[in-house]
GROMACS .gro file of C-alpha atoms in nm:
model
  230
    1UNK     CA    1  10.284   2.818 -15.624
    2UNK     CA    2  10.062   3.076 -15.788
    3UNK     CA    3  10.184   3.434 -15.786
    4UNK     CA    4  10.336   3.519 -15.450
    5UNK     CA    5  10.129   3.270 -15.256
    6UNK     CA    6  10.093   2.896 -15.229
    7UNK     CA    7  10.030   2.632 -14.967
    8UNK     CA    8  10.283   2.415 -14.796
    9UNK     CA    9  10.235   2.045 -14.725
   10UNK     CA   10  10.049   2.128 -14.403
   11UNK     CA   11   9.798   2.348 -14.581
   12UNK     CA   12   9.927   2.676 -14.439
   13UNK     CA   13   9.966   2.976 -14.668
   14UNK     CA   14  10.329   3.018 -14.778
   15UNK     CA   15  10.444   3.359 -14.900
   16UNK     CA   16  10.731   3.379 -15.147
   17UNK     CA   17  11.047   3.524 -14.996
   18UNK     CA   18  11.351   3.689 -15.154
   19UNK     CA   19  11.621   3.448 -15.271
   20UNK     CA   20  11.953   3.552 -15.106
   21UNK     CA   21  12.174   3.370 -15.359
   22UNK     CA   22  11.991   3.518 -15.657
   23UNK     CA   23  12.014   3.866 -15.510
   24UNK     CA   24  12.385   3.821 -15.432
   25UNK     CA   25  12.461   3.737 -15.795
   26UNK     CA   26  12.250   4.016 -15.942
   27UNK     CA   27  12.364   4.291 -15.708
   28UNK     CA   28  12.729   4.202 -15.770
   29UNK     CA   29  12.673   4.215 -16.144
   30UNK     CA   30  12.494   4.548 -16.120
   31UNK     CA   31  12.766   4.706 -15.908
   32UNK     CA   32  13.037   4.573 -16.137
   33UNK     CA   33  12.864   4.730 -16.439
   34UNK     CA   34  12.817   5.056 -16.250
   35UNK     CA   35  13.186   5.074 -16.154
   36UNK     CA   36  13.291   5.015 -16.514
   37UNK     CA   37  13.050   5.280 -16.642
   38UNK     CA   38  13.168   5.537 -16.389
   39UNK     CA   39  13.530   5.477 -16.496
   40UNK     CA   40  13.442   5.564 -16.856
   41UNK     CA   41  13.345   5.916 -16.745
   42UNK     CA   42  13.704   6.007 -16.667
   43UNK     CA   43  13.806   6.004 -17.032
   44UNK     CA   44  13.542   6.269 -17.102
   45UNK     CA   45  13.736   6.513 -16.885
   46UNK     CA   46  14.040   6.497 -17.108
   47UNK     CA   47  13.878   6.496 -17.451
   48UNK     CA   48  13.715   6.748 -17.682
   49UNK     CA   49  13.337   6.762 -17.690
   50UNK     CA   50  13.184   6.487 -17.900
   51UNK     CA   51  12.817   6.469 -17.988
   52UNK     CA   52  12.846   6.091 -18.004
   53UNK     CA   53  12.988   6.083 -17.652
   54UNK     CA   54  12.722   6.327 -17.536
   55UNK     CA   55  12.446   6.099 -17.666
   56UNK     CA   56  12.611   5.801 -17.496
   57UNK     CA   57  12.609   5.985 -17.165
   58UNK     CA   58  12.244   6.082 -17.207
   59UNK     CA   59  12.156   5.717 -17.264
   60UNK     CA   60  12.367   5.612 -16.967
   61UNK     CA   61  12.179   5.849 -16.736
   62UNK     CA   62  11.848   5.715 -16.866
   63UNK     CA   63  11.965   5.358 -16.808
   64UNK     CA   64  12.072   5.435 -16.452
   65UNK     CA   65  11.735   5.589 -16.380
   66UNK     CA   66  11.540   5.298 -16.529
   67UNK     CA   67  11.753   4.992 -16.461
   68UNK     CA   68  11.938   5.037 -16.133
   69UNK     CA   69  11.744   4.823 -15.887
   70UNK     CA   70  11.793   5.027 -15.569
   71UNK     CA   71  11.523   5.282 -15.639
   72UNK     CA   72  11.596   5.483 -15.325
   73UNK     CA   73  11.936   5.575 -15.470
   74UNK     CA   74  11.906   5.556 -15.849
   75UNK     CA   75  11.727   5.891 -15.906
   76UNK     CA   76  11.989   6.088 -15.711
   77UNK     CA   77  12.273   5.917 -15.897
   78UNK     CA   78  12.109   5.977 -16.236
   79UNK     CA   79  12.043   6.342 -16.146
   80UNK     CA   80  12.410   6.390 -16.058
   81UNK     CA   81  12.519   6.238 -16.388
   82UNK     CA   82  12.282   6.465 -16.580
   83UNK     CA   83  12.434   6.772 -16.413
   84UNK     CA   84  12.778   6.649 -16.520
   85UNK     CA   85  12.650   6.591 -16.875
   86UNK     CA   86  12.519   6.948 -16.893
   87UNK     CA   87  12.858   7.078 -16.780
   88UNK     CA   88  13.028   6.861 -17.043
   89UNK     CA   89  12.809   7.003 -17.317
   90UNK     CA   90  12.878   7.360 -17.204
   91UNK     CA   91  13.253   7.292 -17.161
   92UNK     CA   92  13.213   7.415 -16.806
   93UNK     CA   93  13.522   7.450 -16.586
   94UNK     CA   94  13.321   7.267 -16.318
   95UNK     CA   95  13.340   6.938 -16.506
   96UNK     CA   96  13.607   6.783 -16.286
   97UNK     CA   97  13.426   6.873 -15.964
   98UNK     CA   98  13.099   6.739 -16.102
   99UNK     CA   99  13.273   6.423 -16.220
  100UNK     CA  100  13.399   6.369 -15.866
  101UNK     CA  101  13.044   6.415 -15.741
  102UNK     CA  102  12.922   6.139 -15.973
  103UNK     CA  103  13.195   5.908 -15.842
  104UNK     CA  104  13.095   5.995 -15.486
  105UNK     CA  105  12.724   5.938 -15.548
  106UNK     CA  106  12.798   5.603 -15.713
  107UNK     CA  107  12.970   5.501 -15.390
  108UNK     CA  108  12.673   5.624 -15.188
  109UNK     CA  109  12.442   5.423 -15.412
  110UNK     CA  110  12.641   5.103 -15.363
  111UNK     CA  111  12.658   5.147 -14.985
  112UNK     CA  112  12.288   5.224 -14.961
  113UNK     CA  113  12.204   4.927 -15.179
  114UNK     CA  114  12.406   4.690 -14.961
  115UNK     CA  115  12.255   4.842 -14.646
  116UNK     CA  116  11.905   4.765 -14.778
  117UNK     CA  117  11.996   4.408 -14.864
  118UNK     CA  118  12.180   4.333 -14.541
  119UNK     CA  119  11.897   4.477 -14.332
  120UNK     CA  120  11.611   4.290 -14.496
  121UNK     CA  121  11.786   3.983 -14.641
  122UNK     CA  122  12.076   3.895 -14.407
  123UNK     CA  123  12.124   3.558 -14.580
  124UNK     CA  124  12.285   3.738 -14.874
  125UNK     CA  125  12.613   3.775 -14.685
  126UNK     CA  126  12.634   3.396 -14.650
  127UNK     CA  127  12.661   3.378 -15.030
  128UNK     CA  128  12.973   3.598 -15.041
  129UNK     CA  129  13.339   3.536 -14.967
  130UNK     CA  130  13.552   3.758 -14.744
  131UNK     CA  131  13.612   3.997 -15.034
  132UNK     CA  132  13.244   4.043 -15.120
  133UNK     CA  133  13.248   3.820 -15.428
  134UNK     CA  134  12.974   3.564 -15.485
  135UNK     CA  135  13.082   3.212 -15.394
  136UNK     CA  136  13.136   2.994 -15.705
  137UNK     CA  137  12.859   2.746 -15.621
  138UNK     CA  138  12.599   3.024 -15.627
  139UNK     CA  139  12.731   3.173 -15.951
  140UNK     CA  140  12.723   2.832 -16.114
  141UNK     CA  141  12.372   2.761 -15.987
  142UNK     CA  142  12.257   3.095 -16.132
  143UNK     CA  143  12.408   3.013 -16.470
  144UNK     CA  144  12.239   2.673 -16.477
  145UNK     CA  145  11.899   2.807 -16.384
  146UNK     CA  146  11.882   3.139 -16.565
  147UNK     CA  147  12.147   3.138 -16.837
  148UNK     CA  148  12.164   2.784 -16.968
  149UNK     CA  149  12.069   2.915 -17.313
  150UNK     CA  150  12.255   3.245 -17.305
  151UNK     CA  151  12.329   3.543 -17.086
  152UNK     CA  152  12.041   3.749 -16.953
  153UNK     CA  153  12.017   4.104 -17.081
  154UNK     CA  154  12.080   4.391 -16.841
  155UNK     CA  155  11.709   4.471 -16.863
  156UNK     CA  156  11.613   4.115 -16.766
  157UNK     CA  157  11.858   4.115 -16.475
  158UNK     CA  158  11.718   4.446 -16.354
  159UNK     CA  159  11.361   4.318 -16.367
  160UNK     CA  160  11.461   4.002 -16.183
  161UNK     CA  161  11.632   4.195 -15.904
  162UNK     CA  162  11.346   4.444 -15.871
  163UNK     CA  163  11.101   4.153 -15.852
  164UNK     CA  164  11.303   4.013 -15.562
  165UNK     CA  165  11.288   4.344 -15.378
  166UNK     CA  166  10.912   4.354 -15.431
  167UNK     CA  167  10.894   4.043 -15.210
  168UNK     CA  168  11.048   4.225 -14.912
  169UNK     CA  169  10.765   4.279 -14.662
  170UNK     CA  170  10.726   4.629 -14.521
  171UNK     CA  171  11.031   4.761 -14.703
  172UNK     CA  172  10.900   5.118 -14.695
  173UNK     CA  173  10.791   5.090 -14.332
  174UNK     CA  174  11.032   4.846 -14.166
  175UNK     CA  175  10.910   4.925 -13.814
  176UNK     CA  176  10.545   4.871 -13.914
  177UNK     CA  177  10.442   5.211 -13.779
  178UNK     CA  178  10.132   5.232 -13.999
  179UNK     CA  179  10.024   4.883 -13.894
  180UNK     CA  180  10.076   4.975 -13.529
  181UNK     CA  181   9.855   5.281 -13.575
  182UNK     CA  182   9.587   5.071 -13.741
  183UNK     CA  183   9.588   4.834 -13.444
  184UNK     CA  184   9.570   5.117 -13.192
  185UNK     CA  185   9.919   5.055 -13.055
  186UNK     CA  186  10.034   5.414 -13.110
  187UNK     CA  187   9.916   5.717 -12.912
  188UNK     CA  188   9.818   6.048 -13.070
  189UNK     CA  189  10.168   6.172 -12.986
  190UNK     CA  190  10.325   5.891 -13.187
  191UNK     CA  191  10.438   5.693 -12.882
  192UNK     CA  192  10.420   5.313 -12.866
  193UNK     CA  193  10.345   5.252 -12.494
  194UNK     CA  194  10.441   4.883 -12.496
  195UNK     CA  195  10.761   4.956 -12.688
  196UNK     CA  196  10.834   4.916 -13.059
  197UNK     CA  197  11.007   4.580 -13.018
  198UNK     CA  198  10.718   4.434 -12.820
  199UNK     CA  199  10.459   4.577 -13.061
  200UNK     CA  200  10.642   4.427 -13.360
  201UNK     CA  201  10.657   4.089 -13.185
  202UNK     CA  202  10.283   4.106 -13.113
  203UNK     CA  203  10.200   4.184 -13.476
  204UNK     CA  204  10.423   3.903 -13.602
  205UNK     CA  205  10.269   3.651 -13.361
  206UNK     CA  206   9.918   3.744 -13.470
  207UNK     CA  207  10.011   3.727 -13.838
  208UNK     CA  208  10.175   3.388 -13.791
  209UNK     CA  209   9.862   3.263 -13.614
  210UNK     CA  210   9.640   3.396 -13.892
  211UNK     CA  211   9.850   3.213 -14.153
  212UNK     CA  212   9.786   2.874 -13.991
  213UNK     CA  213   9.512   2.658 -14.145
  214UNK     CA  214   9.181   2.715 -13.968
  215UNK     CA  215   9.075   2.443 -13.727
  216UNK     CA  216   8.764   2.256 -13.826
  217UNK     CA  217   8.459   2.371 -13.638
  218UNK     CA  218   8.253   2.154 -13.404
  219UNK     CA  219   7.961   2.148 -13.648
  220UNK     CA  220   8.177   1.999 -13.925
  221UNK     CA  221   8.314   1.740 -13.681
  222UNK     CA  222   7.964   1.634 -13.571
  223UNK     CA  223   7.847   1.615 -13.933
  224UNK     CA  224   8.136   1.382 -14.014
  225UNK     CA  225   8.044   1.157 -13.721
  226UNK     CA  226   7.686   1.124 -13.841
  227UNK     CA  227   7.796   1.047 -14.198
  228UNK     CA  228   8.014   0.762 -14.075
  229UNK     CA  229   7.718   0.606 -13.891
  230UNK     CA  230   7.496   0.608 -14.200
   0.00000   0.00000   0.00000
């Protein structure tokens, strides 16, 4: 397979899809790191100001902004942490309230992240046990494939997870509204006369048909017949 596309054994175009097991492992690791990092903020509330701690928090906010894979939630979470950091530097009496807001936003981030995954990649839940932990066989398979020579860095894990999300079709427009407009299925008032569900089914049928290998034309068939007679 080259890039995101390849051909299956029947000659049809095959588009790479997100790997549920890979995503399950990476999202669990990310959320585990996030929970641990949020817990470290509590000690800041009960300690004197430290420039070293301040610099650590600044770096943490930058890491959240750059490395958290759920980009719909990461900026808000990083913004909230930066507000807390400013209060910490100023010894503001609002520190505790702002700390609680960071904890809350971290929870919002995790819930939003799982909502994205479960909506677009329902197979991820099959890789988890009843407590939300990744099943051992998937963890072991990940280690064999990606970490046989050592653990992946946080940066590498982030890039890998973001690359998986890039494979989600129509993530920013799950109901294909722009595609419906392009095909003339939406009125000027934004109404889909045939119904959204039916319009989506129509688009998917046409796309599936377009992905099939083209049938050989009559001219090519006749040319083959003449070549065989020669």
